[in-house]
Short mmCIF file of C-alpha atoms and ligand atoms in Angstrom, two decimals:
data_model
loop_
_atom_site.label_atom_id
_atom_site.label_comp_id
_atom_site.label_asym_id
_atom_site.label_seq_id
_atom_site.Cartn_x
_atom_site.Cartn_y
_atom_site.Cartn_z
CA UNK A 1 96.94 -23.45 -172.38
CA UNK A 2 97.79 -23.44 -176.28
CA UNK A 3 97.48 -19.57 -177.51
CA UNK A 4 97.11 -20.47 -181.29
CA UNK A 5 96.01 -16.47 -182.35
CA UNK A 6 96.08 -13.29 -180.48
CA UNK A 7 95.63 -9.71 -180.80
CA UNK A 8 98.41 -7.92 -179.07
CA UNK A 9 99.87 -4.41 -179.49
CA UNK A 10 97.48 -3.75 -182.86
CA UNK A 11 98.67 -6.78 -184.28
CA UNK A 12 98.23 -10.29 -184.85
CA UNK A 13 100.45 -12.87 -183.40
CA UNK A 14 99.99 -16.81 -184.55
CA UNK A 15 101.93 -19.78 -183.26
CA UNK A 16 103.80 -21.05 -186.20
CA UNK A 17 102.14 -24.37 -187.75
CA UNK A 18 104.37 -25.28 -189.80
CA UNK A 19 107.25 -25.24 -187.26
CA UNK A 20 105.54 -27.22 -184.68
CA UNK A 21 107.04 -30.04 -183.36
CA UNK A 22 110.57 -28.90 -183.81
CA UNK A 23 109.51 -25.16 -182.29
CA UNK A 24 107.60 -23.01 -180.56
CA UNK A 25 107.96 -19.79 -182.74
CA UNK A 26 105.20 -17.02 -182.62
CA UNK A 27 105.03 -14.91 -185.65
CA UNK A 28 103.35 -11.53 -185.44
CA UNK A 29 101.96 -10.45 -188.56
CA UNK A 30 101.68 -6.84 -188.67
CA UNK A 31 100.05 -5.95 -191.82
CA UNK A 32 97.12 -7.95 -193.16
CA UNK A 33 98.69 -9.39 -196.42
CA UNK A 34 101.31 -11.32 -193.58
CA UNK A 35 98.08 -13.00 -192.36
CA UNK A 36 96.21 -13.60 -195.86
CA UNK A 37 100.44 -15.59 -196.63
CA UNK A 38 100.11 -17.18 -192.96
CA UNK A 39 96.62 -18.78 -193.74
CA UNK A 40 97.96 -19.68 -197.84
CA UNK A 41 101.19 -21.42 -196.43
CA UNK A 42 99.25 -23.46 -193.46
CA UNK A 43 101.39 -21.20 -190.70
CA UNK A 44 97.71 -21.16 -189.53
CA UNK A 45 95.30 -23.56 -190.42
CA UNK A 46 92.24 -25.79 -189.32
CA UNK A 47 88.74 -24.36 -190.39
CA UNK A 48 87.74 -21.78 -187.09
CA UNK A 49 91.64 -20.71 -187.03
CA UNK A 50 91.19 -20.25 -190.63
CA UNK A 51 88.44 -17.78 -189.79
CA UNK A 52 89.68 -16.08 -186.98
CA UNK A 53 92.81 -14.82 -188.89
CA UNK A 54 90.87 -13.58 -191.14
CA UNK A 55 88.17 -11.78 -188.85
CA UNK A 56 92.08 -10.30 -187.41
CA UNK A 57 93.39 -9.95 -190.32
CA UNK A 58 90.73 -7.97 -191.56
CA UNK A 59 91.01 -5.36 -188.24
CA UNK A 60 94.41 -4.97 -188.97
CA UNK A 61 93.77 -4.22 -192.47
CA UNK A 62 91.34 -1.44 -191.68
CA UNK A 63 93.78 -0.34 -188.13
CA UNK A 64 96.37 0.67 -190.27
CA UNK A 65 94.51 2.05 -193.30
CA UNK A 66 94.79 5.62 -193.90
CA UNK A 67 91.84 6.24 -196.63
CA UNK A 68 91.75 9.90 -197.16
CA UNK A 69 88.00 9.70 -198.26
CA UNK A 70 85.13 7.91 -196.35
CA UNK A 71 84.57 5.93 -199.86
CA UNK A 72 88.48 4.98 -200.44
CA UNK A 73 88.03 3.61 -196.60
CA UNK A 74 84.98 1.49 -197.89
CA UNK A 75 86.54 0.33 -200.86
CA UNK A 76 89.59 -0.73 -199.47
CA UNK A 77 87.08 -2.83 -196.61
CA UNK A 78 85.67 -4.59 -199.14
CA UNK A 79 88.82 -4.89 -201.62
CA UNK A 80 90.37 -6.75 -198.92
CA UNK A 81 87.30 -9.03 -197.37
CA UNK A 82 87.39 -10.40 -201.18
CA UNK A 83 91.59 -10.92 -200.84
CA UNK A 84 90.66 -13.00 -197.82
CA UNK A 85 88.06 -14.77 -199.62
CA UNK A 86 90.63 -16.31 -202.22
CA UNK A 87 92.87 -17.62 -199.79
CA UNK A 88 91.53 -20.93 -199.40
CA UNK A 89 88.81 -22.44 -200.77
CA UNK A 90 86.83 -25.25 -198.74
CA UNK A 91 86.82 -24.02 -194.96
CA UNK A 92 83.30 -22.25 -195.01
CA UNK A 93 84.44 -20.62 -191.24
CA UNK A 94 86.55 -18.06 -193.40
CA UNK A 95 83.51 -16.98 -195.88
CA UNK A 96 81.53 -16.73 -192.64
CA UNK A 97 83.76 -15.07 -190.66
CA UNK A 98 84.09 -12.42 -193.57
CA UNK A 99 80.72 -11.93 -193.66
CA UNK A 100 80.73 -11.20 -190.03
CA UNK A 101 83.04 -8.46 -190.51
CA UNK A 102 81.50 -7.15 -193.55
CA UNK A 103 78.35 -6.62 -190.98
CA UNK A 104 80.03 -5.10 -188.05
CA UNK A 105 81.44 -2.93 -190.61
CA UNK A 106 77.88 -1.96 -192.01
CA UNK A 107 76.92 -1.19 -188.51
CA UNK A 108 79.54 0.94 -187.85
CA UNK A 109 79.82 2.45 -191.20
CA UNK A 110 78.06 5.80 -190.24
CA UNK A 111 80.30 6.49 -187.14
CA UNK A 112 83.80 8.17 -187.75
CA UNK A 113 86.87 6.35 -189.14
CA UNK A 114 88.17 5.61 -185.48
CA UNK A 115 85.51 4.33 -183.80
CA UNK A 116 85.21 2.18 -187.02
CA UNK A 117 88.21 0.99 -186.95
CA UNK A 118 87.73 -0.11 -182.77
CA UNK A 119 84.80 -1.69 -183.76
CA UNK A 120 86.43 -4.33 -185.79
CA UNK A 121 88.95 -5.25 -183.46
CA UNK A 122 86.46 -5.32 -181.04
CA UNK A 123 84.47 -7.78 -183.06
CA UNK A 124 87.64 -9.69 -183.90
CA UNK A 125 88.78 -10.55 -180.63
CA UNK A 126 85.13 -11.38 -179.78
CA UNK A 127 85.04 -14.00 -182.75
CA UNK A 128 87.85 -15.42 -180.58
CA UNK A 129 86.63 -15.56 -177.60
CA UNK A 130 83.24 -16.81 -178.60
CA UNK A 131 85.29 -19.91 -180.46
CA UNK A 132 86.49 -21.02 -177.43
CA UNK A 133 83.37 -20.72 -175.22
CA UNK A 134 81.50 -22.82 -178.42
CA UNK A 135 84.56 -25.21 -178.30
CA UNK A 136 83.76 -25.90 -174.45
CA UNK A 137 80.26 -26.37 -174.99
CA UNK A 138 80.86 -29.02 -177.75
CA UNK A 139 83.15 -30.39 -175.28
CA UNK A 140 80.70 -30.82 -172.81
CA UNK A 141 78.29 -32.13 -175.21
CA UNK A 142 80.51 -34.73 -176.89
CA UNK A 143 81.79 -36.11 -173.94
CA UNK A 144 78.83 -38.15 -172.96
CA UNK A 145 79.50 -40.06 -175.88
CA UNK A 146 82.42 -40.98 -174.32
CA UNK A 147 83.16 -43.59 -171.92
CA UNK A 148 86.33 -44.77 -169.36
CA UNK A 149 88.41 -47.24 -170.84
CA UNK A 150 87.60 -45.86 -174.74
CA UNK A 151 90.37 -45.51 -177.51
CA UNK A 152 89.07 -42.64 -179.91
CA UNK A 153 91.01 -42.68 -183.32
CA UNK A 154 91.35 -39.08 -184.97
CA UNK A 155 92.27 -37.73 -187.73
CA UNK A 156 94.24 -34.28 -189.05
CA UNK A 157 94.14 -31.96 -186.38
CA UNK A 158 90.83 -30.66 -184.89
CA UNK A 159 92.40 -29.39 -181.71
CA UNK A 160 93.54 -26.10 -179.75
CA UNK A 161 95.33 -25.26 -183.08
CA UNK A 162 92.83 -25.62 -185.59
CA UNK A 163 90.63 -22.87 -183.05
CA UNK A 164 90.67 -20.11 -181.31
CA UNK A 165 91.56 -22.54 -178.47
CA UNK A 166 90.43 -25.81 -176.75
CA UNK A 167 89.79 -27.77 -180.12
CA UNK A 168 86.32 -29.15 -181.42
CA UNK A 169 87.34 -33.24 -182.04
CA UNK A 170 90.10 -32.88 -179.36
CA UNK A 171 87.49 -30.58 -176.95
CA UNK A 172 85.81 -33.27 -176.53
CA UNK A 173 89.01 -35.49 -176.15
CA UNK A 174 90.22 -32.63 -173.66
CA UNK A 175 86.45 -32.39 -172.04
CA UNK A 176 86.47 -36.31 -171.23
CA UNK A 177 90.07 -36.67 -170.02
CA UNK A 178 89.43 -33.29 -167.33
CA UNK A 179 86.33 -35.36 -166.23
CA UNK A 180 88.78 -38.32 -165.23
CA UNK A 181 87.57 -40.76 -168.01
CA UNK A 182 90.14 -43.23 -168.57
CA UNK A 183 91.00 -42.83 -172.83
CA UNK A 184 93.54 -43.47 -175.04
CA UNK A 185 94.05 -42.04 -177.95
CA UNK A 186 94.89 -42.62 -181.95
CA UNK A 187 96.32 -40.27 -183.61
CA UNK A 188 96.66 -40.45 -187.58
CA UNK A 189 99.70 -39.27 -188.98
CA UNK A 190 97.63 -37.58 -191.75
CA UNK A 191 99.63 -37.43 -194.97
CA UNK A 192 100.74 -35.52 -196.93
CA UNK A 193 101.65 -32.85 -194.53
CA UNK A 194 101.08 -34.52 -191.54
CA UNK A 195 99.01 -32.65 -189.36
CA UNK A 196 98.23 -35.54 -187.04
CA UNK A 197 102.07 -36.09 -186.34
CA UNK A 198 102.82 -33.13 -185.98
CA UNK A 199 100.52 -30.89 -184.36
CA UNK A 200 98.11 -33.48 -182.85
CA UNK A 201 100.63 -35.67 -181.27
CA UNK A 202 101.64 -32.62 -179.64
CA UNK A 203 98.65 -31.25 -178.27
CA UNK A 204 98.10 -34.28 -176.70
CA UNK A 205 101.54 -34.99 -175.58
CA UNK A 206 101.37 -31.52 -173.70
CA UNK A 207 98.45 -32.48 -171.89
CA UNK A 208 99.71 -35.74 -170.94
CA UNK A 209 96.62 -37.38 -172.52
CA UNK A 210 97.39 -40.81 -173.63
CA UNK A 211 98.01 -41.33 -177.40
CA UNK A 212 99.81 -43.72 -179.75
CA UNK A 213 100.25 -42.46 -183.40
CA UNK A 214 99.63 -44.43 -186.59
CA UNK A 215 100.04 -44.19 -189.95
CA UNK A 216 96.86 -43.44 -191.64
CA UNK A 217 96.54 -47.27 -193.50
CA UNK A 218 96.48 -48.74 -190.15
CA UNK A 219 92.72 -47.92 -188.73
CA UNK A 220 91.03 -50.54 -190.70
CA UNK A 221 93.49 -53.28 -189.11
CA UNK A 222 93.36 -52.02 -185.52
CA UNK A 223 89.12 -51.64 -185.85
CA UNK A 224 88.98 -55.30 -187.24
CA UNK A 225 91.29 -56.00 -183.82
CA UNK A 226 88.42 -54.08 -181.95
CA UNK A 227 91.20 -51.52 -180.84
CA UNK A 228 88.99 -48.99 -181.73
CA UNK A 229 85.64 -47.82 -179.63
CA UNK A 230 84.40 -44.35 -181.36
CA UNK A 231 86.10 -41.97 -184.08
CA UNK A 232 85.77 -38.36 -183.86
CA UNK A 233 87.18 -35.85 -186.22
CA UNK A 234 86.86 -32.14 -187.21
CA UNK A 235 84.97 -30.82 -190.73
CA UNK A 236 85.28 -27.83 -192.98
CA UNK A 237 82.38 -27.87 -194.23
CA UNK A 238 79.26 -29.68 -193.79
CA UNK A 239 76.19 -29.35 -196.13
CA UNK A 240 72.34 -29.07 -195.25
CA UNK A 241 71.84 -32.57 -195.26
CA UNK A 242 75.02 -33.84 -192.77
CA UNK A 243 77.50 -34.12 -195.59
CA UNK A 244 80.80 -33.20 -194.05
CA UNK A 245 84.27 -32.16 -196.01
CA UNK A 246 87.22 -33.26 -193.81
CA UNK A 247 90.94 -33.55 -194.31
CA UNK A 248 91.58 -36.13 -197.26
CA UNK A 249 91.49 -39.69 -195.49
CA UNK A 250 88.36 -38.82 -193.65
CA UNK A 251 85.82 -40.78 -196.19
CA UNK A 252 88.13 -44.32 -195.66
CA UNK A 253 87.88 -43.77 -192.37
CA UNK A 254 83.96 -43.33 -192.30
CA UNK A 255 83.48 -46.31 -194.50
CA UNK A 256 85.80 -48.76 -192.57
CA UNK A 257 83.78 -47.74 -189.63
CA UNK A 258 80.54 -48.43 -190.73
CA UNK A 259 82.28 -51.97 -191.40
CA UNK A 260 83.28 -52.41 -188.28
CA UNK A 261 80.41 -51.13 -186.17
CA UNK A 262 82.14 -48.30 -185.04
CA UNK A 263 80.31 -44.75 -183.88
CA UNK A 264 81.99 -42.14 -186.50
CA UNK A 265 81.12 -38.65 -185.05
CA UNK A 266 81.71 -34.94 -186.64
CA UNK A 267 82.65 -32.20 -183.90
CA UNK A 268 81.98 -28.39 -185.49
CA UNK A 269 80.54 -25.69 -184.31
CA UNK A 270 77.34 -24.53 -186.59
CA UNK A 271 79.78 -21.92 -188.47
CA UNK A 272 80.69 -24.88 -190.01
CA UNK A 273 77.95 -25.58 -191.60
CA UNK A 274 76.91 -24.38 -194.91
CA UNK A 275 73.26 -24.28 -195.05
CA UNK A 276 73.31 -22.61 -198.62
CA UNK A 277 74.65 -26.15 -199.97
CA UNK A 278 72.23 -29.34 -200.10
CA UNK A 279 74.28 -32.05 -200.31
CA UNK A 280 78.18 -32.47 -200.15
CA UNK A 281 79.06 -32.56 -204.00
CA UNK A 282 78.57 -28.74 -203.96
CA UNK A 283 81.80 -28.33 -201.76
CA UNK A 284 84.34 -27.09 -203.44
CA UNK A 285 87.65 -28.90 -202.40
CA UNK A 286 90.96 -27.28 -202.80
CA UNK A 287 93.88 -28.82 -204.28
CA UNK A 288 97.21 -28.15 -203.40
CA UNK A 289 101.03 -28.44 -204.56
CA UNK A 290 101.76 -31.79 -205.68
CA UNK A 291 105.37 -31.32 -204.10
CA UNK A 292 103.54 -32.21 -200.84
CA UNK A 293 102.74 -35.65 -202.23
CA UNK A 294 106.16 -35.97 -204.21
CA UNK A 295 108.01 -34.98 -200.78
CA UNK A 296 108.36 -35.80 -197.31
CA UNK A 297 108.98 -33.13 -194.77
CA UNK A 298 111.16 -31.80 -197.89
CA UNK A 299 112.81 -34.74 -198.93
CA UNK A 300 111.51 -36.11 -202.72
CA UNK A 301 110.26 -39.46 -202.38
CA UNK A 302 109.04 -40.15 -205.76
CA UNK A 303 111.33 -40.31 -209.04
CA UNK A 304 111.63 -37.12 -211.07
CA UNK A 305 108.62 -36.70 -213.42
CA UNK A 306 106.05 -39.00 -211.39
CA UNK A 307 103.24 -37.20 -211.57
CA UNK A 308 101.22 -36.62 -208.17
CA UNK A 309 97.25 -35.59 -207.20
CA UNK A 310 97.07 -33.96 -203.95
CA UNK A 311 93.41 -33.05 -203.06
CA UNK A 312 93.11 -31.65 -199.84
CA UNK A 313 90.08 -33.04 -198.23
CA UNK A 314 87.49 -35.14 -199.16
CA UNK A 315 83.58 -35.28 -198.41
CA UNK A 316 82.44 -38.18 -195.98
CA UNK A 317 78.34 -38.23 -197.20
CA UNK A 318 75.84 -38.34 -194.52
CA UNK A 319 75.21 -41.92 -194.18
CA UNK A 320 78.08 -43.15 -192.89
CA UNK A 321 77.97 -40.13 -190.02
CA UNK A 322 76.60 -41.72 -186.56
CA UNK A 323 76.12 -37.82 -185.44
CA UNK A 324 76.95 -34.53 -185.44
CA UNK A 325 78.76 -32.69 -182.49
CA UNK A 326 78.21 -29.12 -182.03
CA UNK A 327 77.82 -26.37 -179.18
CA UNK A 328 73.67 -26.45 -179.37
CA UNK A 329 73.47 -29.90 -179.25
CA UNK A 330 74.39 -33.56 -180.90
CA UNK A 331 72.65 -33.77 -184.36
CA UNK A 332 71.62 -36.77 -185.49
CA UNK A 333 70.11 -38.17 -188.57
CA UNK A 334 67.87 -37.12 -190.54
CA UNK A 335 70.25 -34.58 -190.28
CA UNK A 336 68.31 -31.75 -192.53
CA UNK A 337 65.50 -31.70 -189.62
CA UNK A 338 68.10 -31.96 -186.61
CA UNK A 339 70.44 -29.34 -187.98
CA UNK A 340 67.24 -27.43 -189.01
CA UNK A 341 66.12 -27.04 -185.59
CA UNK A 342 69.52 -25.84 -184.26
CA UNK A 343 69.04 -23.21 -186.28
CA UNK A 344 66.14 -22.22 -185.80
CA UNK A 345 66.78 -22.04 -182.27
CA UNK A 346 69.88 -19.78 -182.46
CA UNK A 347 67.86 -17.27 -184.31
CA UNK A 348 65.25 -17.06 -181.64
CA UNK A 349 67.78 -17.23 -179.09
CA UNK A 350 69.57 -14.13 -180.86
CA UNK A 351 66.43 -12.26 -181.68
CA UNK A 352 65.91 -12.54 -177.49
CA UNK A 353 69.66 -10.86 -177.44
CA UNK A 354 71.55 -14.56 -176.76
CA UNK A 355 74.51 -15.45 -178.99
CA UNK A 356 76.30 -18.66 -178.82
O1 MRU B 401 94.39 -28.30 -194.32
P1 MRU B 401 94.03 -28.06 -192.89
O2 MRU B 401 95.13 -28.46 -191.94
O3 MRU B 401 93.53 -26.65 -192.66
O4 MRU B 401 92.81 -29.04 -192.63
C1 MRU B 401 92.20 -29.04 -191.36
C2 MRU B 401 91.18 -30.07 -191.18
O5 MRU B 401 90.82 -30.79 -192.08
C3 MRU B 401 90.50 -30.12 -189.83
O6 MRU B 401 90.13 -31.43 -189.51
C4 MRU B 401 89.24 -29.24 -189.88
O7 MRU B 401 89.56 -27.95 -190.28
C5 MRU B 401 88.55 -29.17 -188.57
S1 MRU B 401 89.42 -28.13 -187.44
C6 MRU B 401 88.54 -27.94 -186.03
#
């Protein structure tokens, strides 16, 4: 099994992202600025990781805090949630794992310091564990969209690294393939930094799951050559009515499947999705360094002075979306009522004490 984030001995340890393929290197963070860094430089990324880290970086945060008034030990809570909240911008997962926190730590605010403090661990490690539970579900869900014999084409990496475990896209990869269905899969490099080639490619290389990697302007070709049966990818965010933000390459991908006849499914949990925002152009997508554009794994591939654009994802609208995979159930369009009703059911099912 990949362990992508763990609490151990009162602090947080995180397979290193960026090193991956070279190396396996953990990296234990043990003060919570190390984890607000790891999430910044991509050591740990993929929207539910995103939020996890935080959820544990927060507990550390608090662990090690040593307020000596009950209101300096509130301030610094909340000083810090809002330090987590700038660290990236488009992953909803983090804002909603904050708030998360920010409620177990209203719940707990009237007990002492130390039972405070044990609460958000607790809480922490129980965002993780639920992840991977929800990831299982999705997988069981997804996989009847599946069949033997299918080549699935993917994009960034929406696996056991971008979660607490067992991956959302690649759950369902992972949830066919333990059921014995015969699939091959295609694996997008994912430029700039690669996230396909690197840390996809090696998920599925470690499970011995078939997969051939591309580059990312090669999907259109190999759907016209019907080489191609269903895509499935991960999301970031996904508004009220099904639009979903995705790594940057996403929306081609959508379009030149709709072209091509080809079933272009979402896999993400609901903490994915942003019911606040109506449609996708209220997403707010994060740019990074251009140097990731200007350079290959470090090495410039551009002239000097070239200047580069490097958003970070992009927003695939509704239309082009065949459905939506997630751990209460595959949404399909009109997606405002389907994803309504999931709702609406997880509020009645935790107002009747069940969680997700
Ligand atoms: O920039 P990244 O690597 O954090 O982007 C990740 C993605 O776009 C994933 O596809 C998405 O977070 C879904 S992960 C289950």
């Amino acid at each position: 099994m990949i362990r992508t984030i763990y609490w151990e001995n009162d602090s947080v340890v995180m397979i290193d992202q960026k090193a991956l393929p070279l190396e396996e290197i953990y990296m234990t963070c043990r003060n919570y600025g190390e984890v607000i860094t790891a999430i910044k430089d991509l050591t740990i990324r993929g929207a539910p990781a995103i939020g996890i880290a935080a959820a544990m970086g927060i507990a550390l945060g608090m662990l090690h805090q040593s307020a000596v008034s009950r209101e300096e030990f509130d301030n610094y809570f909340y000083r810090m949630c809002d330090e987590f909240a700038q660290a990236r911008p488009t992953a909803v997962n983090l804002f909603w794992a904050i708030e998360r926190m920010k409620r177990c730590f209203e719940n707990v605010v009237t007990s002492d310091v130390n039972n405070a403090k044990r609460a958000l661990v607790e809480e922490a490690i129980r965002i993780v564990d639920e992840d991977i539970a929800i990831n299982r579900q999705m997988g069981i869900n997804g996989k009847t969209l599946v069949n033997s014999g299918d080549n699935i084409l993917t994009h960034c990496n929406a696996g056991a690294l971008a979660t607490g475990g067992y991956g959302t896209a690649l759950g369902i990869v992972r949830a066919a393939h333990e059921e014995g269905k015969d699939i091959h899969v295609f694996v997008d490099e994912t430029r700039p930094i690669l996230q396909g080639a690197r840390l996809t490619a090696w998920e599925m290389k470690k499970e011995s799951i078939p997969a051939t990697l591309i580059t990312d302007n090669m999907a259109g070709f190999l759907m016209k050559q019907h080489k191609i049966n269903l895509v499935i990818v991960g999301a970031d965010r996904i508004a009220a009515n099904g639009d979903a933000a995705n790594k940057i390459g996403t929306y081609s991908l959508a379009i030149l499947a709709k072209e091509h006849g080809v079933p272009f499914y979402i896999a993400a949990p609901l903490s994915t999705i942003d019911m606040a925002l109506q449609s996708g152009d209220e997403i707010p997508i994060e740019e990074r360094d251009n140097a990731e554009v200007l350079q290959f794994h470090g090495v410039r591939i551009a002239p000097e002075g070239v200047a580069a654009y490097n958003p970070a994802f992009d927003v695939t609208p509704h239309c082009y979306i065949t459905a939506i995979i997630t751990e209460a159930g595959i949404a399909r369009p009109p997606y405002e009522e389907s994803i309504n009703l999931f709702f609406k059911d997880k509020f009645k099912n935790e107002n009747q004490g069940e969680t997700y």
